[in-house]
Amino acid sequence: MTADDLPNPEPTLDIDRHLKYWKMCLQSPLPHHYLSNEGNRMALAYFIINSIAILTPHANNNNNNNNNNNNTDNNLITPQDRRKLRKWVLSHQHPGGGFSPASSLVYPLHGYEQSEPETGSQPAEAAGMANAPGTLFALQLLALLADEDDPERAFDGVDRAQTLRWLRRLQRKDGSFGEVLRLLPGQGWFIGGGYDMRYCYIAASIRWMLRGDVEEGEPGWVEDIDKERLTSYILSSQTYDGGFAGSSQEEPHAGYAYCAISALSLLDRPLQTTSQPPPPSPSLSRIRDLPALIHWLTSRQFIYLEHPPPVAEQEEEEEDPVNFLLPPLTSLSLSPPLIASNGRTNKVADTCYTWWVVAALSNLCQLQLLGDWAPARRFLLEKMAHRIGGFSKYPGGPPDVYHSCFGLTVMSLMGEPGLQKLDGGLAVPVVTVGVIEQARGELLRRARGEGKGKGVVELGLRMRGGTTRPGWLRGVN
Amino acid sequence: MLSIVCLQAATTTVTTTKPSAPAAPSTNNNNNASKQPEKEEPSTVAELSRYHFELCHPFEGKRSTTQADQLVWLASRLVTRLPVRFLGAKGQKDLWKTVNEHSLPARGFNLRKYKKRQQQHKGVDSRGRDIGEYTAKEWGIRQEKRVTLSCLQLQSQRFRELRDRQKRGFVDYQTGDQVLVTDSEYTEEKQRRREMERLSRELYGAERMARQGKLALDPEWDDVVPIVMEDPENALAAIAYSPDYAEAMSYLRAVMSAKEYSPRSLKLTEYIINLNPAHYTVWLFRAANIFAMKLPIPDEITWLNQIALENLKNYQIWHHRNLLVEHYHPSIASDPPALASFATSEREFLTQILAEDTKNYHVWSYRSWMVGKLGVWGNPEELRSTEELIEQDVRNNSAWSHRFYLVFSDPENCTPGEKYAATEADPKVPGEIVDREVAYAEEKIRLAPQNQSGWNYLRGVLVKGGRGLSSVREFAEEFVKGLGEGEEGEEVRSSHALDLLAEVYKELGERERADLCLRRLMEKWDRIRGGYWQWRREGLELAEVAA
């Protein structure tokens, strides 16, 4: 396990090559096979901008390992572009709160004329649709695209109160969250999106990014989600083998485990981050069987063995492998060359699970249980990194924005030289978390009537010749 | 009046001049556009019309300075443009004389017509070929197509009018019946528009005729104004999708905005789902249509089955199914045979789709939800079909998970109300169930000792059943021989057995032995989890481990 045992020197992360891949994704349309993600365009945008942020050294970065890529294209996104892209992100904001995840769900403004965001009545719902992931990624993008010298204005234009009100309505009676609200004929309001731990995590993230510490009765106060119910819903989703699923009755999944752990951690996270990773939250200690969870998470790692090329006469071998190859136990004493991770017991290797597993342990503040990082890093760089840049889902596959982003996030979480240090709970660089905190602070100041824009709306309304706010302006402070 | 005076003057001059006109064309043969008809037959339509024009206008575009030439030219102009009887008798005589002497053409198309022709010959066709280059025959075919297109446009116009009359509730004045547009007329119109589109593009080329989408051509969608989406200059993650998809989405936006729940909206969702089955909004809108029109749920499920088989990795399909069953369930809940038969058909389909993809997460999630919703507990078929999948692949953890759920969430076997967590003992679990499940797990572990699924299951069963882990000590020890007795004597067939034994010994208070298991895992049998085993050792609170 030490460097002496290794025949080859450690591979390096080719930052320029990855930047080139992301530059391509930034500047030209994504190919047609991304069509299935058309409804989640904001997520694709987050993968692109987040990766570029991770790969680009920040002006105020304390990271002392960025000497080797000072010559990279620091201006991949110019300040003017940042402004325009923020405008584009904000164009997805829904008058009823939240953001639409795709431009195809944003309607021309006249579609909102009759909207009633307070009650969320039909017309507002009919035109345009906000959803939980769209809102999370939009907020992250606004922070990632903030002006470097004016971070506290990153959330300018975000309707904090309305978004938090809308978020509350996504919570079900059992405490879980859905992703979207829809009025179904004959069924009333329906919280769409299934029982999915991802939405619980997203709700906890949005809440942490926007809510702040406004007390009840103060201006800008919005009723909170039912935090206790959400916590108990998450806690009850631990499965018999220690992992987490959408409910305890399903198969545990590393992505859901990350979401459960991170949601618990974000629900109690201090508003200002003082250390990385943030100290474990009290909610985490309520996990019913923490040793089993840790056992399950660490068991996601395995020694990666290549499937032998299929032999002609063995026809059943030609189909996709459903299990990873088990090494014979007797050979285990050899130094493990490559370590991969899977998302479920006995499933195959996938780049993103290295991230979900490592980040989950990091959020539990148990990263030391991971053991040696080098073989896992080597697996990513030798098997998953593509020669055009980016990472693939499976060894030898083509890169895609999702796996390329999570390949980078995990490397950055593990302190890869030349990369921005990452926050494992919010999956954006630590500097961006700072931006979010400042931007939230500014929104809160305005909500309390201390902000720079105090009275502007009232002035505008007076100029318009009335004091009643049109529906789309309600909730704007 | 003035013109007649001039004319008379002119004709007088003509008669008194010796003409030299016949030489005029030949003296100007430096004009390369003029071809000698004797030498080369015009072949293309551009050449042909020029040729005809030149025959009628021998002097057009040519200038001669001599007075005689000018007179002949004037005669040729007059004879083709004026009714000759306006001239006096002498004038007519002189004119005809000049015309005869110089064989001037007395009739022919005029300049305006010629210009129009030229206009028609300009441009390129859909293949990029210059229309002027067409042969007369090709030109004829083209003209025929233009006539066809005009006729189709008229028919299409008639269709629109008819439909308009139907909408206003008009009656046929002859029969007194309501004006009705029949289905076949719709189909004809649809075909007609496709034909019109094809002809237009063929005639006028792709540049002049923007391609019309399928829906724009469909008479059913005439009254919908699509809400087209346009990206601003700076936008992220645009996807290069097909014009068909863009068109379909713009119509979807229009009907969603208008909350139109109709057969055509439903059809539109199907069309989009075939293009992109992963758009959750389309699915929700489809569900809204089905509920609003009160369409039979089983029909929709049958339709959905095919889509699910074609798109195995799709999450939205299963969410949609979930929603449908949620909606359908109350109507059959009080009818046990109907419920049972629905559960059976669901299981049959799930078995079919799991045969294609045995670990499909969405299918298994749906399955566990379905079992609870339809109350399939205790159904031996459900357990058996799960067992079959474990038999096919003993490492199929999805099937193991489902088994655990089937056995231990069965209201017969557990305390109701999810009082106990999955990781907690439930006193209501019958002992014989625990015995049965322990035996099952042990049997499968013997088949594949290094399979983690079996060991996790065994451990889960023991915890749930409130049994100590030490109750499987002998079983686990089968896989471990001579632990700590040196490289030669030590034989471990399952690192998971060693893992479990560490807990067994800890439970029994044999901490040294537990530590030995963990140490051997760390040193040899599962080195990649060194950090984890070390942490477990620290949990034993042995003096020397902490050091």
Short mmCIF file of C-alpha atoms in Angstrom, two decimals, chain A residues 133-476:
data_model
loop_
_atom_site.label_atom_id
_atom_site.label_comp_id
_atom_site.label_asym_id
_atom_site.label_seq_id
_atom_site.Cartn_x
_atom_site.Cartn_y
_atom_site.Cartn_z
CA PRO A 133 -33.42 20.23 -8.14
CA GLY A 134 -33.81 23.17 -10.52
CA THR A 135 -33.88 25.51 -7.53
CA LEU A 136 -30.86 23.97 -5.81
CA PHE A 137 -28.75 24.08 -8.97
CA ALA A 138 -29.90 27.60 -9.84
CA LEU A 139 -28.84 28.90 -6.43
CA GLN A 140 -25.51 27.10 -6.64
CA LEU A 141 -24.98 28.51 -10.12
CA LEU A 142 -25.71 32.05 -8.95
CA ALA A 143 -23.06 31.64 -6.27
CA LEU A 144 -20.58 30.00 -8.64
CA LEU A 145 -21.12 32.81 -11.15
CA ALA A 146 -20.91 35.65 -8.61
CA ASP A 147 -18.73 38.65 -9.38
CA GLU A 148 -15.45 37.96 -7.64
CA ASP A 149 -15.35 41.41 -6.06
CA ASP A 150 -19.03 41.58 -5.17
CA PRO A 151 -19.95 38.18 -3.73
CA GLU A 152 -22.70 39.46 -1.48
CA ARG A 153 -24.83 40.39 -4.47
CA ALA A 154 -24.76 36.84 -5.84
CA PHE A 155 -28.39 36.23 -4.86
CA ASP A 156 -29.62 39.57 -6.18
CA GLY A 157 -33.00 38.94 -7.74
CA VAL A 158 -33.68 35.74 -5.81
CA ASP A 159 -37.10 35.81 -4.23
CA ARG A 160 -36.01 34.35 -0.92
CA ALA A 161 -39.31 34.49 0.93
CA GLN A 162 -41.38 33.11 -1.91
CA THR A 163 -38.92 30.30 -2.56
CA LEU A 164 -38.92 29.29 1.10
CA ARG A 165 -42.72 29.34 1.17
CA TRP A 166 -42.85 27.21 -1.93
CA LEU A 167 -40.31 24.83 -0.42
CA ARG A 168 -42.55 24.22 2.56
CA ARG A 169 -45.34 23.12 0.28
CA LEU A 170 -43.12 20.38 -1.16
CA GLN A 171 -43.01 18.58 2.19
CA ARG A 172 -45.34 15.62 2.63
CA LYS A 173 -47.10 14.67 5.83
CA ASP A 174 -44.54 11.99 6.59
CA GLY A 175 -41.77 14.59 6.47
CA SER A 176 -40.33 13.60 3.11
CA PHE A 177 -40.01 15.96 0.18
CA GLY A 178 -41.13 15.81 -3.42
CA GLU A 179 -39.67 17.76 -6.28
CA VAL A 180 -42.65 19.53 -7.81
CA LEU A 181 -46.18 20.70 -7.07
CA ARG A 182 -48.89 20.03 -9.55
CA LEU A 183 -52.63 20.38 -9.50
CA LEU A 184 -53.99 17.13 -10.85
CA PRO A 185 -57.58 17.13 -12.07
CA GLY A 186 -59.79 15.58 -9.42
CA GLN A 187 -56.88 14.99 -7.06
CA GLY A 188 -56.00 18.42 -5.78
CA TRP A 189 -52.41 19.39 -5.14
CA PHE A 190 -50.03 16.61 -5.82
CA ILE A 191 -46.43 16.54 -4.64
CA GLY A 192 -44.66 14.82 -7.50
CA GLY A 193 -41.35 13.06 -7.56
CA GLY A 194 -41.75 9.86 -5.60
CA TYR A 195 -40.09 8.92 -2.32
CA ASP A 196 -36.59 9.91 -3.06
CA MET A 197 -33.86 10.85 -0.58
CA ARG A 198 -32.45 13.29 -3.13
CA TYR A 199 -35.31 15.72 -2.61
CA CYS A 200 -34.80 15.63 1.16
CA TYR A 201 -31.19 16.60 0.67
CA ILE A 202 -32.13 19.30 -1.82
CA ALA A 203 -34.71 20.75 0.55
CA ALA A 204 -32.14 20.86 3.37
CA SER A 205 -29.63 22.57 1.05
CA ILE A 206 -32.05 25.22 -0.19
CA ARG A 207 -33.13 25.87 3.37
CA TRP A 208 -29.54 26.31 4.51
CA MET A 209 -28.70 28.58 1.59
CA LEU A 210 -31.68 30.92 1.99
CA ARG A 211 -33.34 30.75 5.36
CA GLY A 212 -30.85 32.26 7.78
CA ASP A 213 -31.58 33.17 11.38
CA VAL A 214 -34.58 35.48 11.08
CA GLU A 215 -36.70 35.06 14.19
CA GLU A 216 -40.45 34.74 14.12
CA GLY A 217 -42.06 38.17 14.15
CA GLU A 218 -39.07 39.85 12.50
CA PRO A 219 -39.52 41.15 8.97
CA GLY A 220 -38.43 38.56 6.46
CA TRP A 221 -39.45 35.62 8.59
CA VAL A 222 -40.91 32.69 6.71
CA GLU A 223 -42.36 29.66 8.37
CA ASP A 224 -39.82 26.83 8.40
CA ILE A 225 -40.23 23.37 6.98
CA ASP A 226 -41.05 20.69 9.53
CA LYS A 227 -37.46 19.94 10.39
CA GLU A 228 -38.23 17.30 12.97
CA ARG A 229 -40.46 15.32 10.65
CA LEU A 230 -37.89 15.50 7.89
CA THR A 231 -35.21 14.27 10.29
CA SER A 232 -37.29 11.34 11.46
CA TYR A 233 -38.23 10.46 7.90
CA ILE A 234 -34.57 10.32 6.95
CA LEU A 235 -33.64 8.35 10.05
CA SER A 236 -36.38 5.81 9.37
CA SER A 237 -35.02 5.14 5.88
CA GLN A 238 -32.03 3.18 7.10
CA THR A 239 -32.16 -0.38 5.81
CA TYR A 240 -31.44 -3.70 7.50
CA ASP A 241 -27.89 -3.79 6.17
CA GLY A 242 -27.07 -0.28 7.38
CA GLY A 243 -27.37 1.76 4.20
CA PHE A 244 -30.02 4.26 3.17
CA ALA A 245 -32.74 4.09 0.54
CA GLY A 246 -35.85 6.10 -0.36
CA SER A 247 -37.45 4.14 2.47
CA SER A 248 -36.26 1.32 4.72
CA GLN A 249 -38.16 -1.10 2.49
CA GLU A 250 -35.97 -0.63 -0.54
CA GLU A 251 -32.44 -1.51 -1.45
CA PRO A 252 -29.85 0.87 -0.02
CA HIS A 253 -27.96 3.02 -2.45
CA ALA A 254 -24.78 5.08 -1.98
CA GLY A 255 -26.29 8.17 -3.61
CA TYR A 256 -29.20 8.06 -1.20
CA ALA A 257 -26.85 7.43 1.71
CA TYR A 258 -24.94 10.58 0.77
CA CYS A 259 -28.20 12.50 0.53
CA ALA A 260 -29.46 11.24 3.87
CA ILE A 261 -26.22 12.01 5.70
CA SER A 262 -25.74 15.39 4.03
CA ALA A 263 -29.34 16.40 4.65
CA LEU A 264 -28.99 15.58 8.35
CA SER A 265 -25.76 17.49 8.45
CA LEU A 266 -27.18 20.56 6.64
CA LEU A 267 -30.23 20.75 8.87
CA ASP A 268 -28.01 21.72 11.82
CA ARG A 269 -25.16 23.32 9.95
CA PRO A 270 -24.03 26.68 11.38
CA LEU A 271 -24.80 29.60 9.08
CA GLN A 272 -21.13 30.48 8.85
CA THR A 273 -18.67 27.73 8.02
CA THR A 274 -15.62 27.97 10.18
CA SER A 275 -13.94 24.65 9.53
CA GLN A 276 -13.81 22.07 6.77
CA PRO A 277 -15.47 19.66 7.00
CA PRO A 278 -18.01 21.32 9.31
CA PRO A 279 -18.31 19.58 12.70
CA PRO A 280 -20.73 16.63 12.77
CA SER A 281 -24.25 17.84 13.39
CA PRO A 282 -26.33 16.62 16.35
CA SER A 283 -28.79 15.03 13.92
CA LEU A 284 -26.09 12.69 12.64
CA SER A 285 -25.70 11.19 16.10
CA ARG A 286 -29.36 10.18 15.91
CA ILE A 287 -28.71 7.74 13.08
CA ARG A 288 -30.12 4.52 14.44
CA ASP A 289 -27.25 2.24 13.60
CA LEU A 290 -24.22 4.34 12.83
CA PRO A 291 -21.70 1.45 12.97
CA ALA A 292 -23.81 -0.44 10.43
CA LEU A 293 -23.92 2.63 8.19
CA ILE A 294 -20.16 2.98 8.35
CA HIS A 295 -19.76 -0.72 7.69
CA TRP A 296 -22.04 -0.47 4.68
CA LEU A 297 -20.33 2.64 3.33
CA THR A 298 -16.80 1.28 3.64
CA SER A 299 -17.95 -1.96 2.05
CA ARG A 300 -18.74 -0.05 -1.14
CA GLN A 301 -15.06 -0.07 -2.02
CA PHE A 302 -13.64 -3.05 -3.83
CA ILE A 303 -10.59 -4.12 -5.73
CA TYR A 304 -11.17 -3.41 -9.37
CA LEU A 305 -10.45 -6.36 -11.64
CA GLU A 306 -10.91 -6.16 -15.34
CA HIS A 307 -13.43 -8.45 -16.93
CA PRO A 308 -11.61 -10.77 -19.27
CA PRO A 309 -12.49 -10.21 -22.91
CA PRO A 310 -15.47 -12.41 -23.78
CA VAL A 311 -14.62 -15.78 -25.27
CA ALA A 312 -16.47 -16.62 -28.44
CA GLU A 313 -18.04 -19.87 -27.26
CA GLN A 314 -19.15 -18.48 -23.92
CA GLU A 315 -22.20 -16.70 -25.13
CA GLU A 316 -23.63 -15.82 -21.76
CA GLU A 317 -20.49 -13.87 -21.00
CA GLU A 318 -21.26 -11.35 -23.68
CA GLU A 319 -23.97 -9.55 -21.84
CA ASP A 320 -23.29 -6.65 -19.50
CA PRO A 321 -21.72 -7.74 -16.24
CA VAL A 322 -24.14 -7.28 -13.36
CA ASN A 323 -21.63 -8.01 -10.60
CA PHE A 324 -18.11 -6.88 -10.07
CA LEU A 325 -15.46 -9.58 -10.26
CA LEU A 326 -14.54 -11.07 -6.93
CA PRO A 327 -10.83 -11.63 -6.54
CA PRO A 328 -9.84 -14.98 -5.09
CA LEU A 329 -9.29 -14.46 -1.38
CA THR A 330 -5.83 -15.95 -1.44
CA SER A 331 -4.54 -13.26 -3.76
CA LEU A 332 -5.79 -10.52 -1.51
CA SER A 333 -2.49 -10.19 0.23
CA LEU A 334 -1.05 -8.60 -2.87
CA SER A 335 -1.05 -4.87 -2.83
CA PRO A 336 -4.33 -3.70 -4.32
CA PRO A 337 -3.61 -1.99 -7.58
CA LEU A 338 -6.91 -0.16 -8.10
CA ILE A 339 -9.87 0.49 -5.86
CA ALA A 340 -13.30 1.27 -7.23
CA SER A 341 -16.63 1.89 -5.55
CA ASN A 342 -20.12 0.71 -6.31
CA GLY A 343 -23.46 2.17 -5.34
CA ARG A 344 -25.04 -1.05 -4.13
CA THR A 345 -23.77 -4.37 -2.85
CA ASN A 346 -22.31 -6.48 -5.66
CA LYS A 347 -22.78 -3.83 -8.32
CA VAL A 348 -20.09 -2.70 -10.75
CA ALA A 349 -17.71 0.25 -10.56
CA ASP A 350 -18.86 3.74 -11.44
CA THR A 351 -17.01 7.07 -11.12
CA CYS A 352 -19.80 8.86 -9.30
CA TYR A 353 -19.93 6.28 -6.50
CA THR A 354 -16.39 7.04 -5.53
CA TRP A 355 -17.73 10.54 -4.91
CA TRP A 356 -20.96 9.55 -3.14
CA VAL A 357 -19.16 7.13 -0.80
CA VAL A 358 -16.17 9.33 -0.04
CA ALA A 359 -18.29 12.45 0.41
CA ALA A 360 -20.73 10.59 2.64
CA LEU A 361 -17.88 9.49 4.91
CA SER A 362 -16.46 12.99 4.81
CA ASN A 363 -19.80 14.43 5.96
CA LEU A 364 -19.79 11.91 8.80
CA CYS A 365 -16.29 13.21 9.61
CA GLN A 366 -15.05 9.66 9.18
CA LEU A 367 -12.79 10.10 6.19
CA GLN A 368 -9.92 8.44 8.02
CA LEU A 369 -11.81 5.12 7.75
CA LEU A 370 -11.34 5.18 4.03
CA GLY A 371 -7.78 4.02 4.27
CA ASP A 372 -5.36 4.70 1.48
CA TRP A 373 -6.70 7.13 -1.11
CA ALA A 374 -3.97 6.49 -3.70
CA PRO A 375 -5.42 3.25 -5.19
CA ALA A 376 -8.86 4.86 -5.61
CA ARG A 377 -7.30 7.94 -7.14
CA ARG A 378 -5.31 5.74 -9.46
CA PHE A 379 -8.48 3.93 -10.48
CA LEU A 380 -10.13 7.21 -11.45
CA LEU A 381 -7.16 8.53 -13.36
CA GLU A 382 -6.19 5.31 -15.10
CA LYS A 383 -9.55 3.76 -15.80
CA MET A 384 -12.14 6.50 -15.79
CA ALA A 385 -10.38 9.65 -17.06
CA HIS A 386 -10.80 10.01 -20.79
CA ARG A 387 -8.14 11.19 -23.20
CA ILE A 388 -10.30 14.08 -24.36
CA GLY A 389 -10.76 15.12 -20.73
CA GLY A 390 -13.60 14.35 -18.37
CA PHE A 391 -14.49 11.09 -16.65
CA SER A 392 -16.69 8.25 -17.80
CA LYS A 393 -19.30 6.20 -16.02
CA TYR A 394 -17.54 2.89 -16.54
CA PRO A 395 -13.99 1.94 -17.54
CA GLY A 396 -13.35 2.70 -21.17
CA GLY A 397 -16.59 4.58 -21.65
CA PRO A 398 -17.10 8.05 -23.11
CA PRO A 399 -17.02 11.02 -20.72
CA ASP A 400 -20.22 12.78 -19.75
CA VAL A 401 -20.82 15.92 -17.75
CA TYR A 402 -22.32 14.14 -14.75
CA HIS A 403 -19.47 11.70 -14.16
CA SER A 404 -16.85 14.23 -15.20
CA CYS A 405 -18.10 16.62 -12.56
CA PHE A 406 -18.25 14.03 -9.78
CA GLY A 407 -14.84 12.67 -10.72
CA LEU A 408 -13.49 16.16 -10.08
CA THR A 409 -15.50 16.81 -6.92
CA VAL A 410 -14.13 13.73 -5.22
CA MET A 411 -10.56 14.48 -6.24
CA SER A 412 -10.94 18.00 -4.98
CA LEU A 413 -12.54 16.81 -1.74
CA MET A 414 -9.52 14.59 -1.24
CA GLY A 415 -7.20 17.57 -1.66
CA GLU A 416 -5.92 17.04 -5.17
CA PRO A 417 -3.20 19.63 -5.87
CA GLY A 418 -4.23 22.35 -8.32
CA LEU A 419 -7.93 22.02 -7.61
CA GLN A 420 -10.19 24.23 -5.58
CA LYS A 421 -10.92 22.69 -2.20
CA LEU A 422 -14.47 21.37 -2.07
CA ASP A 423 -17.22 21.44 0.51
CA GLY A 424 -18.54 17.90 0.79
CA GLY A 425 -21.98 18.89 2.03
CA LEU A 426 -22.89 21.35 -0.71
CA ALA A 427 -20.71 19.93 -3.49
CA VAL A 428 -19.30 23.31 -4.50
CA PRO A 429 -15.86 24.80 -3.80
CA VAL A 430 -15.27 26.08 -0.27
CA VAL A 431 -14.90 29.61 -1.66
CA THR A 432 -18.37 29.32 -3.20
CA VAL A 433 -19.80 28.35 0.18
CA GLY A 434 -18.33 31.64 1.42
CA VAL A 435 -20.13 33.42 -1.41
CA ILE A 436 -23.40 31.73 -0.48
CA GLU A 437 -23.01 32.81 3.13
CA GLN A 438 -22.35 36.43 2.14
CA ALA A 439 -25.16 36.44 -0.41
CA ARG A 440 -27.57 35.00 2.15
CA GLY A 441 -26.45 37.67 4.62
CA GLU A 442 -27.27 40.38 2.09
CA LEU A 443 -30.71 38.90 1.39
CA LEU A 444 -31.40 38.82 5.12
CA ARG A 445 -30.27 42.42 5.57
CA ARG A 446 -32.69 43.44 2.86
CA ALA A 447 -35.45 41.32 4.33
CA ARG A 448 -34.95 43.12 7.61
CA GLY A 449 -35.10 46.41 5.77
CA GLU A 450 -31.39 47.18 6.11
CA GLY A 451 -30.39 46.40 2.57
CA LYS A 452 -29.15 48.66 -0.16
CA GLY A 453 -32.36 48.40 -2.14
CA LYS A 454 -34.61 49.55 0.69
CA GLY A 455 -37.68 51.35 -0.52
CA VAL A 456 -36.98 50.87 -4.22
CA VAL A 457 -40.01 48.69 -4.76
CA GLU A 458 -42.24 51.15 -2.91
CA LEU A 459 -40.82 54.00 -4.94
CA GLY A 460 -41.50 52.10 -8.13
CA LEU A 461 -45.04 51.35 -7.05
CA ARG A 462 -45.69 54.98 -6.21
CA MET A 463 -44.38 56.00 -9.62
CA ARG A 464 -46.77 53.50 -11.11
CA GLY A 465 -49.54 55.28 -9.27
CA GLY A 466 -50.64 52.75 -6.69
CA THR A 467 -49.54 50.81 -3.69
CA THR A 468 -51.08 47.41 -4.34
CA ARG A 469 -48.48 44.98 -5.54
CA PRO A 470 -49.17 42.95 -8.65
CA GLY A 471 -49.06 39.21 -8.09
CA TRP A 472 -45.59 38.72 -9.51
CA LEU A 473 -44.15 41.30 -7.13
CA ARG A 474 -45.56 39.83 -4.00
CA GLY A 475 -42.92 38.59 -1.66
CA VAL A 476 -40.25 40.90 -3.07
#
